[in-house]
Amino acid sequence: NAGVMQNPRHLVRRRGQEARLRCSPMKGHSHVYWYRQLPEEGLKFMVYLQKENIIDESGMPKERFSAEFPKEGPSILRIQQVVRGDSAAYFCASSRLEANTEAFFGQGTRLTVV
Amino acid sequence: DAKTTQPPSMDCAEGRAANLPCNHSTISGNEYVYWYRQIHSQGPQYIIHGLKNNETNEMASLIITEDRKSSTLILPHATLRDTAVYYCIVKSGAGNMLTFGGGTRLMVKP
């Protein structure tokens, strides 16, 4: 059973470009969570999604960031018009539907904005 | 979700048990205690979780006090590869998103 798959592992974008980060959850998992870790800082929750629904986006910046988890295919975190401050590691986690189950993380996408 | 308090850092000798404490004095009855670790810059790794009974798996043991206000994660025979930041997280059932604090940076030394 493959774990949570994130790609690309490393992404370099110039300021003003768009970044698209993909996350395929573990088999049987219907919930996806995105977290951001700025250099030398802790992990911060961004958004929680189920298939075709955003459940909690309280940690998402109000502008330029969006997330989706379509009926088919991976979850996508999109950052438009990237700025240097967006450089960070972005981690995705997935879990089953039931409450109080463990969430498993992918290895992350390291975004560098130049 | 209740707040947790962990020591910022700890050392442990290789081969010895590592006991990582966590205080969660404001925990409520339906909140679970989760432990994760992050090795260097890798994705966080799930270790164990529990509600009130002690739990054990192939990685670690989780000891929760009877009043549930604190817990201890035990790595029975620490190795150099256990060097990581360990996070204790208290969470209720509404969704499975996690709030990470500062964690404990465990250094296992030869």
Short mmCIF file of N, CA and C in Angstrom, two decimals, chain A residues 45-87:
data_model
loop_
_atom_site.label_atom_id
_atom_site.label_comp_id
_atom_site.label_asym_id
_atom_site.label_seq_id
_atom_site.Cartn_x
_atom_site.Cartn_y
_atom_site.Cartn_z
N PHE A 45 -1.02 24.33 9.82
CA PHE A 45 -2.15 23.81 9.06
C PHE A 45 -2.63 24.87 8.07
N MET A 46 -2.96 24.41 6.87
CA MET A 46 -3.49 25.34 5.87
C MET A 46 -4.95 25.04 5.55
N VAL A 47 -5.22 23.81 5.10
CA VAL A 47 -6.55 23.51 4.58
C VAL A 47 -6.84 22.02 4.71
N TYR A 48 -8.14 21.72 4.88
CA TYR A 48 -8.62 20.35 5.04
C TYR A 48 -9.70 20.12 3.99
N LEU A 49 -9.55 19.06 3.21
CA LEU A 49 -10.48 18.81 2.12
C LEU A 49 -10.96 17.36 2.14
N GLN A 50 -12.21 17.19 1.72
CA GLN A 50 -12.72 15.89 1.31
C GLN A 50 -12.94 15.97 -0.19
N LYS A 51 -13.30 14.87 -0.78
CA LYS A 51 -13.54 14.87 -2.22
C LYS A 51 -14.57 15.95 -2.59
N GLU A 52 -14.15 16.87 -3.44
CA GLU A 52 -15.00 17.93 -3.97
C GLU A 52 -15.48 18.92 -2.92
N ASN A 53 -14.93 18.89 -1.72
CA ASN A 53 -15.37 19.81 -0.67
C ASN A 53 -14.19 20.36 0.11
N ILE A 54 -14.21 21.64 0.40
CA ILE A 54 -13.28 22.22 1.34
C ILE A 54 -13.98 22.27 2.69
N ILE A 55 -13.39 21.59 3.68
CA ILE A 55 -14.02 21.49 4.99
C ILE A 55 -13.54 22.62 5.90
N ASP A 56 -12.27 22.91 5.89
CA ASP A 56 -11.70 23.94 6.77
C ASP A 56 -10.52 24.57 6.05
N GLU A 57 -10.61 25.83 5.77
CA GLU A 57 -9.50 26.54 5.11
C GLU A 57 -9.02 27.70 5.98
N SER A 58 -9.15 27.53 7.28
CA SER A 58 -8.83 28.61 8.20
C SER A 58 -7.34 29.00 8.18
N GLY A 59 -6.48 28.11 7.73
CA GLY A 59 -5.05 28.41 7.70
C GLY A 59 -4.53 28.88 6.36
N MET A 60 -5.41 29.02 5.41
CA MET A 60 -5.00 29.43 4.06
C MET A 60 -4.89 30.95 3.98
N PRO A 61 -3.80 31.45 3.41
CA PRO A 61 -3.76 32.89 3.13
C PRO A 61 -4.94 33.27 2.24
N LYS A 62 -5.44 34.47 2.46
CA LYS A 62 -6.69 34.88 1.81
C LYS A 62 -6.51 35.08 0.31
N GLU A 63 -5.32 35.42 -0.11
CA GLU A 63 -5.12 35.71 -1.53
C GLU A 63 -4.05 34.78 -2.10
N ARG A 64 -4.17 34.50 -3.34
CA ARG A 64 -3.20 33.78 -4.18
C ARG A 64 -3.16 32.28 -3.93
N PHE A 65 -3.69 31.80 -2.83
CA PHE A 65 -3.65 30.37 -2.51
C PHE A 65 -5.03 29.74 -2.72
N SER A 66 -5.05 28.55 -3.30
CA SER A 66 -6.30 27.81 -3.43
C SER A 66 -5.98 26.32 -3.40
N ALA A 67 -6.98 25.53 -3.04
CA ALA A 67 -6.79 24.08 -2.98
C ALA A 67 -8.04 23.41 -3.47
N GLU A 68 -7.84 22.23 -4.07
CA GLU A 68 -8.98 21.44 -4.52
C GLU A 68 -8.65 19.97 -4.35
N PHE A 69 -9.71 19.18 -4.28
CA PHE A 69 -9.57 17.73 -4.21
C PHE A 69 -10.70 17.18 -5.05
N PRO A 70 -10.46 17.03 -6.35
CA PRO A 70 -11.55 16.64 -7.27
C PRO A 70 -11.98 15.19 -7.06
N LYS A 71 -13.11 14.87 -7.67
CA LYS A 71 -13.64 13.51 -7.57
C LYS A 71 -12.63 12.48 -8.08
N GLU A 72 -11.94 12.83 -9.15
CA GLU A 72 -10.91 11.96 -9.70
C GLU A 72 -9.58 12.70 -9.68
N GLY A 73 -8.53 12.01 -9.32
CA GLY A 73 -7.21 12.61 -9.37
C GLY A 73 -6.75 13.15 -8.04
N PRO A 74 -5.52 13.70 -8.04
CA PRO A 74 -4.91 14.13 -6.78
C PRO A 74 -5.48 15.46 -6.28
N SER A 75 -5.17 15.76 -5.04
CA SER A 75 -5.45 17.09 -4.51
C SER A 75 -4.37 18.04 -5.04
N ILE A 76 -4.78 19.27 -5.32
CA ILE A 76 -3.87 20.28 -5.85
C ILE A 76 -3.87 21.49 -4.93
N LEU A 77 -2.67 21.93 -4.57
CA LEU A 77 -2.51 23.23 -3.89
C LEU A 77 -1.90 24.16 -4.92
N ARG A 78 -2.59 25.26 -5.18
CA ARG A 78 -2.14 26.21 -6.21
C ARG A 78 -1.78 27.53 -5.55
N ILE A 79 -0.62 28.01 -5.93
CA ILE A 79 -0.18 29.33 -5.45
C ILE A 79 0.06 30.19 -6.68
N GLN A 80 -0.71 31.25 -6.79
CA GLN A 80 -0.57 32.15 -7.93
C GLN A 80 0.37 33.30 -7.59
N GLN A 81 1.06 33.78 -8.62
CA GLN A 81 1.93 34.96 -8.47
C GLN A 81 2.84 34.80 -7.26
N VAL A 82 3.63 33.76 -7.26
CA VAL A 82 4.45 33.45 -6.08
C VAL A 82 5.41 34.59 -5.75
N VAL A 83 5.68 34.72 -4.44
CA VAL A 83 6.64 35.69 -3.93
C VAL A 83 7.67 34.92 -3.12
N ARG A 84 8.80 35.60 -2.82
CA ARG A 84 9.89 34.94 -2.10
C ARG A 84 9.42 34.32 -0.78
N GLY A 85 8.48 34.99 -0.13
CA GLY A 85 7.99 34.50 1.16
C GLY A 85 7.21 33.20 1.08
N ASP A 86 6.87 32.77 -0.14
CA ASP A 86 6.18 31.50 -0.30
C ASP A 86 7.15 30.33 -0.27
N SER A 87 8.43 30.61 -0.31
CA SER A 87 9.43 29.52 -0.27
C SER A 87 9.28 28.77 1.05
#
